[in-house]
PDB file of C-alpha atoms and ligand atoms in Angstrom:
ATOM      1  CA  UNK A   1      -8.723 -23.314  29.791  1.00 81.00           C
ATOM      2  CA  UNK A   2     -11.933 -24.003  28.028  1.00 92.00           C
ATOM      3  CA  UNK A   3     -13.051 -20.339  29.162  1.00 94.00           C
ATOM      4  CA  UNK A   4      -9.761 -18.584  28.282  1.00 95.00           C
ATOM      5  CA  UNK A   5     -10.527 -20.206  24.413  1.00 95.00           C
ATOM      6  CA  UNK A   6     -13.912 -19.215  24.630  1.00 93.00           C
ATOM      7  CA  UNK A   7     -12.849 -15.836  25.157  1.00 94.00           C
ATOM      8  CA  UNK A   8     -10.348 -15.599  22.318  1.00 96.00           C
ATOM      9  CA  UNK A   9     -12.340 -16.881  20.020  1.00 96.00           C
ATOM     10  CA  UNK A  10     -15.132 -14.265  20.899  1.00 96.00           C
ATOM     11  CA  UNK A  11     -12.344 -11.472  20.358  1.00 96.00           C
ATOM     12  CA  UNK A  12     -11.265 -13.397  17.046  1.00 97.00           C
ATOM     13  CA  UNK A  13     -15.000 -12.984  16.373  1.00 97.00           C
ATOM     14  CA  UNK A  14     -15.466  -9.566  16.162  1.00 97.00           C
ATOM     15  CA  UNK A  15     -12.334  -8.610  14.842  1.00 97.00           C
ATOM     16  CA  UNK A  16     -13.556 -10.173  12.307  1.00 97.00           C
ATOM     17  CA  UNK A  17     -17.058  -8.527  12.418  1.00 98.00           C
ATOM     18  CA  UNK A  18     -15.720  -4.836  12.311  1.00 97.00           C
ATOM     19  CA  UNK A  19     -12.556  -4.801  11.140  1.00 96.00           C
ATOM     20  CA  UNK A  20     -14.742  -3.547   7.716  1.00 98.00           C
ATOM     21  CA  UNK A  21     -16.231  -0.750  10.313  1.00 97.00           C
ATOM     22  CA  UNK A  22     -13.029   0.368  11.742  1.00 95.00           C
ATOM     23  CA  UNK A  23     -10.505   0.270   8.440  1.00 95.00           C
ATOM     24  CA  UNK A  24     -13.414   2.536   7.066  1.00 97.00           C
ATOM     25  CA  UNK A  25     -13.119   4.524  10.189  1.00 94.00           C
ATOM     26  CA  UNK A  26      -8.991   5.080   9.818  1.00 90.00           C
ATOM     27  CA  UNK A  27      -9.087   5.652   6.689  1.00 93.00           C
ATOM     28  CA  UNK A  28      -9.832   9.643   6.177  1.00 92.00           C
ATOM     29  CA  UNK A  29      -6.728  10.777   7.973  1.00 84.00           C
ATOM     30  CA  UNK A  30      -5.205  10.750   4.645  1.00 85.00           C
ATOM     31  CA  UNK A  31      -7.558  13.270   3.437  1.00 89.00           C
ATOM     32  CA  UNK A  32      -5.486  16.812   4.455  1.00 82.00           C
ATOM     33  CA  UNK A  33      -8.557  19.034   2.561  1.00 87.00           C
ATOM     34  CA  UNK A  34     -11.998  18.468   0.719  1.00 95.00           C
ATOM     35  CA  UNK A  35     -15.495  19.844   0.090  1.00 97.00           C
ATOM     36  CA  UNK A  36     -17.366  19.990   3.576  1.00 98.00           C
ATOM     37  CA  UNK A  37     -20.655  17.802   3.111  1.00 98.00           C
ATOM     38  CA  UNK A  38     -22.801  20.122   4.833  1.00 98.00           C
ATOM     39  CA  UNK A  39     -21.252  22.865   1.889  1.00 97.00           C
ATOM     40  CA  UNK A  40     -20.659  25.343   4.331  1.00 97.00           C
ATOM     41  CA  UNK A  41     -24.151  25.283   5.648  1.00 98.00           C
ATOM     42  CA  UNK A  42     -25.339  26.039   9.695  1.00 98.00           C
ATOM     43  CA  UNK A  43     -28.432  24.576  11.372  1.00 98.00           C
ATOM     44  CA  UNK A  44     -30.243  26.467  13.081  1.00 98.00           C
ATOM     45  CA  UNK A  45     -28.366  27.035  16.191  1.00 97.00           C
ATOM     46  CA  UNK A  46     -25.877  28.615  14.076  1.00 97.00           C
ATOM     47  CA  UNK A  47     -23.313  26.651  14.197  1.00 98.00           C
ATOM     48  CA  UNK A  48     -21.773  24.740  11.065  1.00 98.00           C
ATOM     49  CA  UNK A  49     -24.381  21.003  10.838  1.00 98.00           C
ATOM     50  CA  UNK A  50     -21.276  18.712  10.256  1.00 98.00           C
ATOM     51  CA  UNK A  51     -18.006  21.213  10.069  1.00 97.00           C
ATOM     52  CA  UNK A  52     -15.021  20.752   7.919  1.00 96.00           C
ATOM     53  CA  UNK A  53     -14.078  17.555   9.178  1.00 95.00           C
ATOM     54  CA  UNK A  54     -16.250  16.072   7.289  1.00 97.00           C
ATOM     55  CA  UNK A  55     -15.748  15.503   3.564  1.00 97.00           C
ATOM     56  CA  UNK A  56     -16.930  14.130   0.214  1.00 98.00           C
ATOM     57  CA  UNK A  57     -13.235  12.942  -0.074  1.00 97.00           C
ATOM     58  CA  UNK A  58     -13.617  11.152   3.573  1.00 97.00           C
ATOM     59  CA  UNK A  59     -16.796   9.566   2.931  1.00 97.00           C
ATOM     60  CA  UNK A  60     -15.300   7.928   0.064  1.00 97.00           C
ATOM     61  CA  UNK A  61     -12.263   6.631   1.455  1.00 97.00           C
ATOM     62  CA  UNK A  62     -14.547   5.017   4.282  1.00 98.00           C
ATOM     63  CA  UNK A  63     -16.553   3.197   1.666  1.00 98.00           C
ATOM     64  CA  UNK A  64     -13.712   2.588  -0.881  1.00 98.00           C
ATOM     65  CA  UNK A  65     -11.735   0.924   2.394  1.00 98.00           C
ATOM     66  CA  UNK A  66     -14.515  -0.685   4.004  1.00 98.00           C
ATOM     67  CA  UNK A  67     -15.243  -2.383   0.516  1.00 98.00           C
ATOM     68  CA  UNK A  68     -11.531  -3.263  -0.261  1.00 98.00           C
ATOM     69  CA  UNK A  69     -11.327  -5.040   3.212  1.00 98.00           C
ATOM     70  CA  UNK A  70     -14.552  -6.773   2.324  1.00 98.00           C
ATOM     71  CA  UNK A  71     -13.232  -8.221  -0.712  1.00 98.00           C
ATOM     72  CA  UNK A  72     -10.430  -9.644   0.838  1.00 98.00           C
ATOM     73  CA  UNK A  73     -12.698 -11.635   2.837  1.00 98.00           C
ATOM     74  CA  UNK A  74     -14.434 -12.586  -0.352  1.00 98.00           C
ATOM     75  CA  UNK A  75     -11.109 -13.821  -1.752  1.00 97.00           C
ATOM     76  CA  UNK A  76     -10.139 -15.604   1.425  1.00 96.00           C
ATOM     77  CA  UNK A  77     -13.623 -17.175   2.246  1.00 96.00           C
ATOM     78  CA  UNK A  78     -14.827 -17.362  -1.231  1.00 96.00           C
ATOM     79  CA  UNK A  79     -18.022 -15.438  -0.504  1.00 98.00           C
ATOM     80  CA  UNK A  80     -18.852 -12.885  -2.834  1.00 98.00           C
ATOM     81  CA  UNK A  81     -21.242 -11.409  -0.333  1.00 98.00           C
ATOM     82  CA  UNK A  82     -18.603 -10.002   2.178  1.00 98.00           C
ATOM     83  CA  UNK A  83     -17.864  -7.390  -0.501  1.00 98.00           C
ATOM     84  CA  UNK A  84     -21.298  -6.194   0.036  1.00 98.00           C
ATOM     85  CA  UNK A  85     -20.586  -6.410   3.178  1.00 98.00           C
ATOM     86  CA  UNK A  86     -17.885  -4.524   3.084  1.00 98.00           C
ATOM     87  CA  UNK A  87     -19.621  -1.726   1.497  1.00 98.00           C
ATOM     88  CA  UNK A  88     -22.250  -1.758   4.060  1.00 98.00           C
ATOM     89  CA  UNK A  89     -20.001  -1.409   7.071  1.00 98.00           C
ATOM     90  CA  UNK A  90     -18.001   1.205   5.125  1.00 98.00           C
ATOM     91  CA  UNK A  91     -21.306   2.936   4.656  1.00 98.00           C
ATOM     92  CA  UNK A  92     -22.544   2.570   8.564  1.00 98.00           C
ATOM     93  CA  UNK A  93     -19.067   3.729   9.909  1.00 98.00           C
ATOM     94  CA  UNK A  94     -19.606   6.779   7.868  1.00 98.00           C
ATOM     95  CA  UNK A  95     -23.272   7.897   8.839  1.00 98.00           C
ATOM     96  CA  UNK A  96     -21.992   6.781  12.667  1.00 97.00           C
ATOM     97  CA  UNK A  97     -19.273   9.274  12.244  1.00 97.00           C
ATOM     98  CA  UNK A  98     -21.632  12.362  10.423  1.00 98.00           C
ATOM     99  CA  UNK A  99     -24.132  11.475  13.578  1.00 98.00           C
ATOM    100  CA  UNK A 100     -21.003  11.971  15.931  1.00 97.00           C
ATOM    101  CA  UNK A 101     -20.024  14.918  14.460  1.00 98.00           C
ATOM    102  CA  UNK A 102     -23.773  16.653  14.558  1.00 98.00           C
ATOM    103  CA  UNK A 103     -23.746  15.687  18.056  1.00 98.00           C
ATOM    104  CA  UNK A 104     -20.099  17.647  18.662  1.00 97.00           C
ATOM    105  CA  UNK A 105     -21.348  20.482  16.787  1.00 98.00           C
ATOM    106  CA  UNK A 106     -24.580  20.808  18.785  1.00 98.00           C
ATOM    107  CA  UNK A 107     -23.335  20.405  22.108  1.00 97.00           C
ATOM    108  CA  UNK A 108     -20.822  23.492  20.777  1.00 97.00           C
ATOM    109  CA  UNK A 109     -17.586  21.116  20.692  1.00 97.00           C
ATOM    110  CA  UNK A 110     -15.737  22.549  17.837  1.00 95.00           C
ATOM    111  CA  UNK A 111     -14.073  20.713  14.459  1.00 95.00           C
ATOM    112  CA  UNK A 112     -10.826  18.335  15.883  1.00 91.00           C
ATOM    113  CA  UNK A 113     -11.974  19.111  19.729  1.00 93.00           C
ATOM    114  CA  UNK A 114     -11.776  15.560  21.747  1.00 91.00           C
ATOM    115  CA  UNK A 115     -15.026  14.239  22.787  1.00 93.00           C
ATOM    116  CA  UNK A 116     -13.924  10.976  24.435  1.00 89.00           C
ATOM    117  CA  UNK A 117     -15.782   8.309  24.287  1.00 87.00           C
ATOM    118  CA  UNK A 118     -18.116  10.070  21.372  1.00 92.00           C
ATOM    119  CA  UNK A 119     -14.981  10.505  18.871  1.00 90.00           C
ATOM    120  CA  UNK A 120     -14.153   6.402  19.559  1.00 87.00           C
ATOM    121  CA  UNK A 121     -17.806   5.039  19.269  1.00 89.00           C
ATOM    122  CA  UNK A 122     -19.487   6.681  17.462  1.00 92.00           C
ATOM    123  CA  UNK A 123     -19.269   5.061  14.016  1.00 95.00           C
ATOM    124  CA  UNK A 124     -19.142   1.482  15.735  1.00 95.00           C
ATOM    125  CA  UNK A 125     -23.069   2.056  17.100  1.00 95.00           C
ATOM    126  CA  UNK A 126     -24.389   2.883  13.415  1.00 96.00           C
ATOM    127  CA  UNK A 127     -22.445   0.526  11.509  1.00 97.00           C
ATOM    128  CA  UNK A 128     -23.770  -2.511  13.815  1.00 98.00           C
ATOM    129  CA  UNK A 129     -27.429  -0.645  13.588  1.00 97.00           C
ATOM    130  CA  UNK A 130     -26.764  -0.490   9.765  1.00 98.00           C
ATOM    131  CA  UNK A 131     -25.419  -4.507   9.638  1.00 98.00           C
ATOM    132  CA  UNK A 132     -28.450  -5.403  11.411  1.00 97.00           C
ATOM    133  CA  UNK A 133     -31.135  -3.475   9.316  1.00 98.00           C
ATOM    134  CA  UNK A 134     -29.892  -4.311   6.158  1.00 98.00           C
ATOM    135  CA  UNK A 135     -30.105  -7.989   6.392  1.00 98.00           C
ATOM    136  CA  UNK A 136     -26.760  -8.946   5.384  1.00 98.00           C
ATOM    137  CA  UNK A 137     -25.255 -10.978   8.245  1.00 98.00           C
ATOM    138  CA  UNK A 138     -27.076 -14.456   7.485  1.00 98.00           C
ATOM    139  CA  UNK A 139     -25.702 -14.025   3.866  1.00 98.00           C
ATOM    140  CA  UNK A 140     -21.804 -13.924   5.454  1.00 98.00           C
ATOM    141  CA  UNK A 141     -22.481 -16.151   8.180  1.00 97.00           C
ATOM    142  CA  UNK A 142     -21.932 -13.376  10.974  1.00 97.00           C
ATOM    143  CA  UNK A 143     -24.284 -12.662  13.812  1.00 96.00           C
ATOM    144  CA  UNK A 144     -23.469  -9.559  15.834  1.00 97.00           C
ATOM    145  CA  UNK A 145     -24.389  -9.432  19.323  1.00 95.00           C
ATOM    146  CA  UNK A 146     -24.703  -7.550  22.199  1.00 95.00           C
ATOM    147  CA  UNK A 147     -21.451  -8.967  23.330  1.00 96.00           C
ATOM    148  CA  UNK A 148     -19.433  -8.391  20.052  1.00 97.00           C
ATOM    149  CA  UNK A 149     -20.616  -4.787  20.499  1.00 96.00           C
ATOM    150  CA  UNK A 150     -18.845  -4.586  24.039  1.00 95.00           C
ATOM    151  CA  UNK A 151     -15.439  -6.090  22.958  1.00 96.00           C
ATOM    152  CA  UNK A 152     -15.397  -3.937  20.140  1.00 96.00           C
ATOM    153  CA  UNK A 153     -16.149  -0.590  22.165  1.00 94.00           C
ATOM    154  CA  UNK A 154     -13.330  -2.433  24.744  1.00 94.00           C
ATOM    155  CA  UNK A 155     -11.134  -3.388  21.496  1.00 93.00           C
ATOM    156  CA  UNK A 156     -11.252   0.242  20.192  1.00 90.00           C
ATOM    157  CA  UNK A 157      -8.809   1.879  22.736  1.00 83.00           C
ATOM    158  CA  UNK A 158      -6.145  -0.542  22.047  1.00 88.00           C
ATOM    159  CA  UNK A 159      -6.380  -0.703  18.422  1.00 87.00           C
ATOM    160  CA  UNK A 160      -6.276   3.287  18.421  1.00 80.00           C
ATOM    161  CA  UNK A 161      -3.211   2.768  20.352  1.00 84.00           C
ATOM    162  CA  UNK A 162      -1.396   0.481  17.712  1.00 88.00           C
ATOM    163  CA  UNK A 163      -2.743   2.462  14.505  1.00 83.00           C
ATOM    164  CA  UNK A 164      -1.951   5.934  15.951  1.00 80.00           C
ATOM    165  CA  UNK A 165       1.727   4.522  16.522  1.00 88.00           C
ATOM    166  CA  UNK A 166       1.652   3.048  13.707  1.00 89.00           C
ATOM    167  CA  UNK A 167       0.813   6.314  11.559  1.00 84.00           C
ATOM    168  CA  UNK A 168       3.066   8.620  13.738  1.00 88.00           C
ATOM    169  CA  UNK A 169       6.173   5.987  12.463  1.00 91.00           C
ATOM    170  CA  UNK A 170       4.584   5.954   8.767  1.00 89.00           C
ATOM    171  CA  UNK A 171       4.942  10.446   9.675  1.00 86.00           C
ATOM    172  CA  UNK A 172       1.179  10.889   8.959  1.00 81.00           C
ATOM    173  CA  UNK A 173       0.629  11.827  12.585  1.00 78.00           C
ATOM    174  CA  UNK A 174       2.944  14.493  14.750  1.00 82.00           C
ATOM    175  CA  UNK A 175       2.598  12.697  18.223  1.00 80.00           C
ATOM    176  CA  UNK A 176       2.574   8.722  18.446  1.00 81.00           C
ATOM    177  CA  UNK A 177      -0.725   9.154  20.636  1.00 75.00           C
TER     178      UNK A 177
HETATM  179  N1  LIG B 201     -12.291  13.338   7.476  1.00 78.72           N
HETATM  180  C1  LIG B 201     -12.898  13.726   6.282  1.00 78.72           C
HETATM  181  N2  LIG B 201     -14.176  13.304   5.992  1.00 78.72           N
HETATM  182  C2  LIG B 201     -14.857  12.511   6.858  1.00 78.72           C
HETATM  183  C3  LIG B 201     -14.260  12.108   8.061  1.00 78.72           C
HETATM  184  C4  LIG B 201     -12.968  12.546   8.353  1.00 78.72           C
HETATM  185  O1  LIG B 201     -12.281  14.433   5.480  1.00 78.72           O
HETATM  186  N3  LIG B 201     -16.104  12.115   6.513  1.00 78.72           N
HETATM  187  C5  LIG B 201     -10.903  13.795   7.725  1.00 78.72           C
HETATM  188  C6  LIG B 201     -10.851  15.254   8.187  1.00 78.72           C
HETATM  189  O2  LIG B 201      -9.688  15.841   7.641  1.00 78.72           O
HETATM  190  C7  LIG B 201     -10.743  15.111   9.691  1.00 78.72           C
HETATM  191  C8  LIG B 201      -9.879  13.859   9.845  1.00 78.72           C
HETATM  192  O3  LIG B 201     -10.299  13.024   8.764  1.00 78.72           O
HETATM  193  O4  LIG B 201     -10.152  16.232  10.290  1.00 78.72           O
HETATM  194  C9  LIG B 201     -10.033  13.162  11.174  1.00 78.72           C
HETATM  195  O5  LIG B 201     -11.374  12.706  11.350  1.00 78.72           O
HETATM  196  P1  LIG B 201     -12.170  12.999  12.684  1.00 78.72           P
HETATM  197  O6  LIG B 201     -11.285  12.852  13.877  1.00 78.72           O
HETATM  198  O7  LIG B 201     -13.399  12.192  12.633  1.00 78.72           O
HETATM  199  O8  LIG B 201     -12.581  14.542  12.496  1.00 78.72           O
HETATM  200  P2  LIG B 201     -12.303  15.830  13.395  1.00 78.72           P
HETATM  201  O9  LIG B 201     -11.398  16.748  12.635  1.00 78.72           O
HETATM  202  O10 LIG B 201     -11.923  15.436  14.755  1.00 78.72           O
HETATM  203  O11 LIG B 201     -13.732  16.543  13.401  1.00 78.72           O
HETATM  204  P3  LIG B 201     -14.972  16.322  14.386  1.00 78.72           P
HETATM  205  O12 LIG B 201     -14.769  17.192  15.570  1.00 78.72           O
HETATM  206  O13 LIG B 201     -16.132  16.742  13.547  1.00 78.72           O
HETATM  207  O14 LIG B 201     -15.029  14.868  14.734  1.00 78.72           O
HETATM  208 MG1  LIG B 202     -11.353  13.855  15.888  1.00 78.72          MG
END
């Protein structure tokens, strides 16, 4: 019993840690066209550095939702600092994403092509590098470890699952999958 409540609350736990990360994460499908960030530009393999997935547009809707779900923390914990960090998982989501994408692109996966496991973790890796680095997790009380990394990776699937349901019923996505 005591195990099965140890467990929960560990899940609780890093819902809690990265549902910042993964709101940011979501939130771009909204975005239907915008200015590529790498403007059009190729490395120099010759293909495109990021490809037209990736927008101005998209990289602000990850901060401006990683942010807004930060501040509800703030309102609900009355901690002004989960707005910042907020901002900062909005802002590691977003590079983890770019760094998925330049992988894609150099391994010759094209724009929208699956790359399983890649296209779901990506942005999870940077934004708990990015937590980490910047110092912000003894201001909010939250300490991510190894173990909060795992469930979220394991969390991922499942929450994919709900939200891409979830957006097929709301008609922003064709398939429910
Ligand atoms: N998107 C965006 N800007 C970003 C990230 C995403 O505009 N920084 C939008 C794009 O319209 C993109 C959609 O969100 O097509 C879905 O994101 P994602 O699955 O990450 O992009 P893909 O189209 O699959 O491109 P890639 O192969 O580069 O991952
Ligand atoms: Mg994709």
């Amino acid at each position: 019993m005591d195990l099965i409540k140890e467990i929960l609350s560990k899940i609780l736990e890093t819902l809690i840690i990265y549902f910042p990360s993964m709101a940011a994460n979501g939130a771009p499908v909204l975005i239907k066209k915008g200015t590529p960030i790498d403007m059009n530009k190729r490395f120099i393999d010759g293909r495109r550095i990021f490809g037209d997935g990736k927008t101005f547009e998209g990289l602000g809707l990850f901060i401006i939702f990683g942010t807004a779900i930060g501040s509800i923390y703030t309102v609900y914990v009355n901690n002004i600092y989960f707005i910042l960090y907020g901002l900062i998982s909005g802002i590691g989501a977003c590079v983890g994403d770019l760094v998925g994408a330049f992988i894609k692109r150099r391994l010759g996966i094209e724009r929208g092509a699956p790359a399983p496991l890649l296209d779901q973790t990506n942005f999870l890796v940077l934004a708990t590098i990015v937590i980490r680095l910047s110092g912000i997790e003894k201001y909010v009380n939250l300490h991510i470890n190894i173990e909060n990394y795992i469930i979220g990776v394991l969390l991922i699937p499942l929450i994919h699952l709900a939200t891409n349901y979830g957006a097929f019923r709301l008609k922003l996505k064709k398939v429910p999958y």
